Short mmCIF file of C-alpha atoms and ligand atoms in Angstrom, two decimals:
data_model
loop_
_atom_site.label_atom_id
_atom_site.label_comp_id
_atom_site.label_asym_id
_atom_site.label_seq_id
_atom_site.Cartn_x
_atom_site.Cartn_y
_atom_site.Cartn_z
CA MET A 1 -157.60 -105.56 127.75
CA ASP A 2 -156.08 -102.14 127.03
CA THR A 3 -152.77 -101.00 128.58
CA LYS A 4 -153.26 -100.03 132.21
CA LYS A 5 -154.41 -96.42 132.17
CA VAL A 6 -156.06 -96.22 135.61
CA LEU A 7 -154.37 -96.58 138.98
CA ILE A 8 -156.68 -97.36 141.90
CA VAL A 9 -155.11 -96.67 145.29
CA MET A 10 -156.85 -97.47 148.57
CA GLY A 11 -155.71 -96.70 152.08
CA SER A 12 -156.27 -100.19 153.48
CA SER A 13 -157.14 -103.68 152.28
CA SER A 14 -160.34 -103.18 154.29
CA ASP A 15 -161.35 -100.62 151.62
CA GLU A 16 -161.48 -103.25 148.90
CA LYS A 17 -165.15 -104.08 149.51
CA PHE A 18 -165.94 -100.56 148.27
CA MET A 19 -163.19 -100.00 145.72
CA SER A 20 -163.90 -103.28 143.94
CA GLU A 21 -166.87 -101.37 142.44
CA SER A 22 -164.39 -99.19 140.54
CA ALA A 23 -162.59 -102.29 139.33
CA LYS A 24 -165.84 -103.92 138.14
CA VAL A 25 -166.79 -100.89 136.05
CA LEU A 26 -163.33 -100.59 134.48
CA GLU A 27 -163.39 -104.30 133.62
CA SER A 28 -166.83 -103.97 132.01
CA PHE A 29 -165.36 -101.30 129.69
CA SER A 30 -162.15 -103.33 129.14
CA VAL A 31 -160.10 -100.48 130.62
CA GLY A 32 -156.87 -101.74 132.14
CA TYR A 33 -156.06 -100.82 135.73
CA ASP A 34 -153.89 -101.65 138.69
CA MET A 35 -155.27 -101.68 142.21
CA VAL A 36 -152.89 -101.21 145.12
CA VAL A 37 -153.07 -100.61 148.87
CA SER A 38 -151.06 -97.62 150.00
CA SER A 39 -151.77 -95.30 152.90
CA ALA A 40 -150.94 -91.61 153.12
CA HIS A 41 -149.97 -91.97 156.78
CA ARG A 42 -148.97 -95.65 157.20
CA THR A 43 -146.87 -95.95 154.03
CA PRO A 44 -146.14 -92.35 152.99
CA ASP A 45 -143.01 -93.20 150.97
CA LYS A 46 -144.84 -95.83 148.93
CA THR A 47 -147.76 -93.45 148.34
CA ARG A 48 -145.45 -90.67 147.20
CA ASP A 49 -143.57 -93.03 144.91
CA LEU A 50 -146.80 -94.26 143.29
CA ALA A 51 -147.92 -90.70 142.63
CA VAL A 52 -144.58 -89.39 141.39
CA LYS A 53 -144.09 -92.31 138.95
CA ALA A 54 -147.74 -92.72 137.88
CA LYS A 55 -147.45 -90.82 134.59
CA GLU A 56 -144.20 -92.46 133.49
CA ASN A 57 -145.76 -95.81 134.39
CA GLY A 58 -148.46 -95.17 131.80
CA TYR A 59 -151.41 -94.23 133.99
CA ARG A 60 -153.63 -91.36 132.89
CA VAL A 61 -156.09 -91.12 135.79
CA ILE A 62 -155.76 -92.01 139.48
CA ILE A 63 -158.65 -93.08 141.71
CA ALA A 64 -157.91 -92.81 145.44
CA GLY A 65 -160.29 -94.25 148.04
CA ALA A 66 -159.85 -93.83 151.78
CA GLY A 67 -161.86 -93.52 154.96
CA GLY A 68 -161.54 -91.58 158.20
CA ALA A 69 -159.26 -88.54 158.02
CA ALA A 70 -158.92 -89.28 154.32
CA HIS A 71 -155.92 -87.35 153.04
CA LEU A 72 -154.89 -90.01 150.47
CA ALA A 73 -156.36 -88.35 147.38
CA GLY A 74 -155.00 -84.92 148.32
CA VAL A 75 -151.53 -86.25 149.05
CA ILE A 76 -151.44 -88.09 145.73
CA ALA A 77 -152.74 -85.03 143.88
CA SER A 78 -149.93 -82.96 145.38
CA GLU A 79 -147.35 -85.25 143.75
CA THR A 80 -148.77 -85.64 140.23
CA LEU A 81 -150.38 -83.65 137.45
CA LEU A 82 -152.64 -86.55 136.47
CA PRO A 83 -156.32 -86.07 137.32
CA VAL A 84 -157.07 -87.54 140.76
CA ILE A 85 -160.56 -88.73 141.70
CA GLY A 86 -161.16 -89.12 145.43
CA VAL A 87 -163.63 -91.64 146.84
CA PRO A 88 -164.62 -91.01 150.48
CA LEU A 89 -165.23 -94.32 152.24
CA PRO A 90 -167.61 -95.06 155.14
CA SER A 91 -165.12 -97.07 157.20
CA SER A 92 -165.31 -95.08 160.44
CA TYR A 93 -167.84 -94.24 163.17
CA LEU A 94 -168.81 -91.14 161.16
CA SER A 95 -170.00 -93.25 158.20
CA GLY A 96 -167.88 -91.43 155.65
CA MET A 97 -168.81 -87.82 156.50
CA ASP A 98 -165.27 -87.38 157.83
CA ALA A 99 -163.76 -88.86 154.67
CA LEU A 100 -166.09 -86.80 152.46
CA LEU A 101 -165.04 -83.50 154.03
CA SER A 102 -161.36 -84.50 154.15
CA THR A 103 -161.40 -85.43 150.47
CA VAL A 104 -163.59 -82.70 149.03
CA GLN A 105 -162.32 -79.71 151.00
CA MET A 106 -159.00 -79.29 149.23
CA PRO A 107 -157.74 -75.73 149.49
CA GLY A 108 -157.49 -73.96 146.12
CA GLY A 109 -154.45 -74.96 144.05
CA ILE A 110 -154.39 -78.77 144.18
CA PRO A 111 -157.60 -80.29 142.79
CA VAL A 112 -159.22 -83.57 143.78
CA ALA A 113 -162.43 -84.50 141.92
CA THR A 114 -164.50 -85.92 144.75
CA VAL A 115 -167.37 -88.34 144.19
CA ALA A 116 -170.04 -89.75 146.51
CA ILE A 117 -169.35 -91.79 149.65
CA GLY A 118 -168.89 -95.55 149.30
CA GLU A 119 -169.93 -97.94 146.52
CA ALA A 120 -171.77 -95.33 144.41
CA GLY A 121 -168.72 -93.09 144.55
CA ALA A 122 -166.38 -95.93 143.62
CA LYS A 123 -168.59 -96.75 140.65
CA ASN A 124 -168.83 -93.13 139.53
CA ALA A 125 -165.08 -92.64 139.98
CA ALA A 126 -164.50 -95.34 137.39
CA LEU A 127 -167.11 -93.87 135.04
CA LEU A 128 -165.52 -90.42 135.37
CA ALA A 129 -162.08 -91.92 134.71
CA ILE A 130 -163.50 -93.57 131.59
CA GLU A 131 -165.02 -90.27 130.43
CA ILE A 132 -161.62 -88.60 130.83
CA LEU A 133 -159.88 -91.37 128.87
CA ALA A 134 -162.63 -91.27 126.22
CA LEU A 135 -161.67 -87.69 125.31
CA GLN A 136 -158.83 -89.27 123.34
CA ASP A 137 -160.33 -92.65 122.55
CA ASP A 138 -163.23 -92.85 120.11
CA SER A 139 -164.04 -96.50 120.73
CA LEU A 140 -164.27 -95.86 124.47
CA HIS A 141 -166.46 -92.84 123.74
CA LYS A 142 -168.85 -95.09 121.78
CA LYS A 143 -168.94 -97.55 124.68
CA ILE A 144 -170.00 -94.77 127.06
CA ILE A 145 -172.77 -93.71 124.69
CA ASP A 146 -174.01 -97.33 124.62
CA TYR A 147 -173.71 -97.61 128.40
CA ARG A 148 -175.81 -94.46 128.90
CA LYS A 149 -178.48 -95.71 126.49
CA THR A 150 -178.68 -99.08 128.27
CA PHE A 151 -178.66 -97.35 131.66
CA SER A 152 -181.50 -95.00 130.70
CA LYS A 153 -183.52 -97.87 129.25
CA SER A 154 -183.05 -99.98 132.40
CA VAL A 155 -184.43 -97.08 134.45
CA SER A 156 -187.36 -96.27 132.14
CA ASP A 157 -188.27 -99.98 131.85
CA LYS A 158 -188.86 -100.15 135.58
CA LYS A 159 -192.49 -100.01 136.53
C1 LIG B 1 -158.07 -95.38 156.32
O1 LIG B 1 -158.44 -95.94 157.53
C2 LIG B 1 -158.29 -96.47 155.31
O2 LIG B 1 -158.51 -95.93 154.05
C3 LIG B 1 -159.48 -97.20 155.84
O3 LIG B 1 -160.68 -96.73 155.23
C4 LIG B 1 -159.51 -96.83 157.30
C5 LIG B 1 -159.40 -98.02 158.23
O4 LIG B 1 -158.29 -98.80 157.88
P1 LIG B 1 -158.02 -100.20 158.63
O5 LIG B 1 -157.83 -99.89 160.07
O6 LIG B 1 -159.22 -101.09 158.37
O7 LIG B 1 -156.78 -100.76 157.96
O8 LIG B 1 -156.76 -94.95 156.33
#
């Protein structure tokens, strides 16, 4: 396993059923990560600390998943210059539409790269993180090429 380059933050332990999809993808590419629970509103000091120290702690990309009024990714992005990928989670009565709009509608100036709601988004967040890391890692780049070939073949093989 590589050094831990990806930090996955989720707003609640109840988010793990979705965010474990990010973890699975990173593991399949042997990309090291840490996964922590930290909430923008329940544990703001911890969240700020994670974001402020993320770069010096060796991370290069942050994935932030939260549901409801999901301000986690935006709050983290405001405290770091690392790329932040937001995953809106369907943990509320609005099935993730609330989290989607909260995560994606960042006012200009502080970017959050927002992916799809739920498991697909968690998976794509990890793939996007890997693509970012692969810009400076040729062996990871080759793994993505192989992944895409296998992925395309698995789709075209379906009857
Ligand atoms: C959000 O509230 C979390 O990200 C989670 O998706 C949602 C519900 O959290 P719990 O009440 O299950 O802890 O902040």
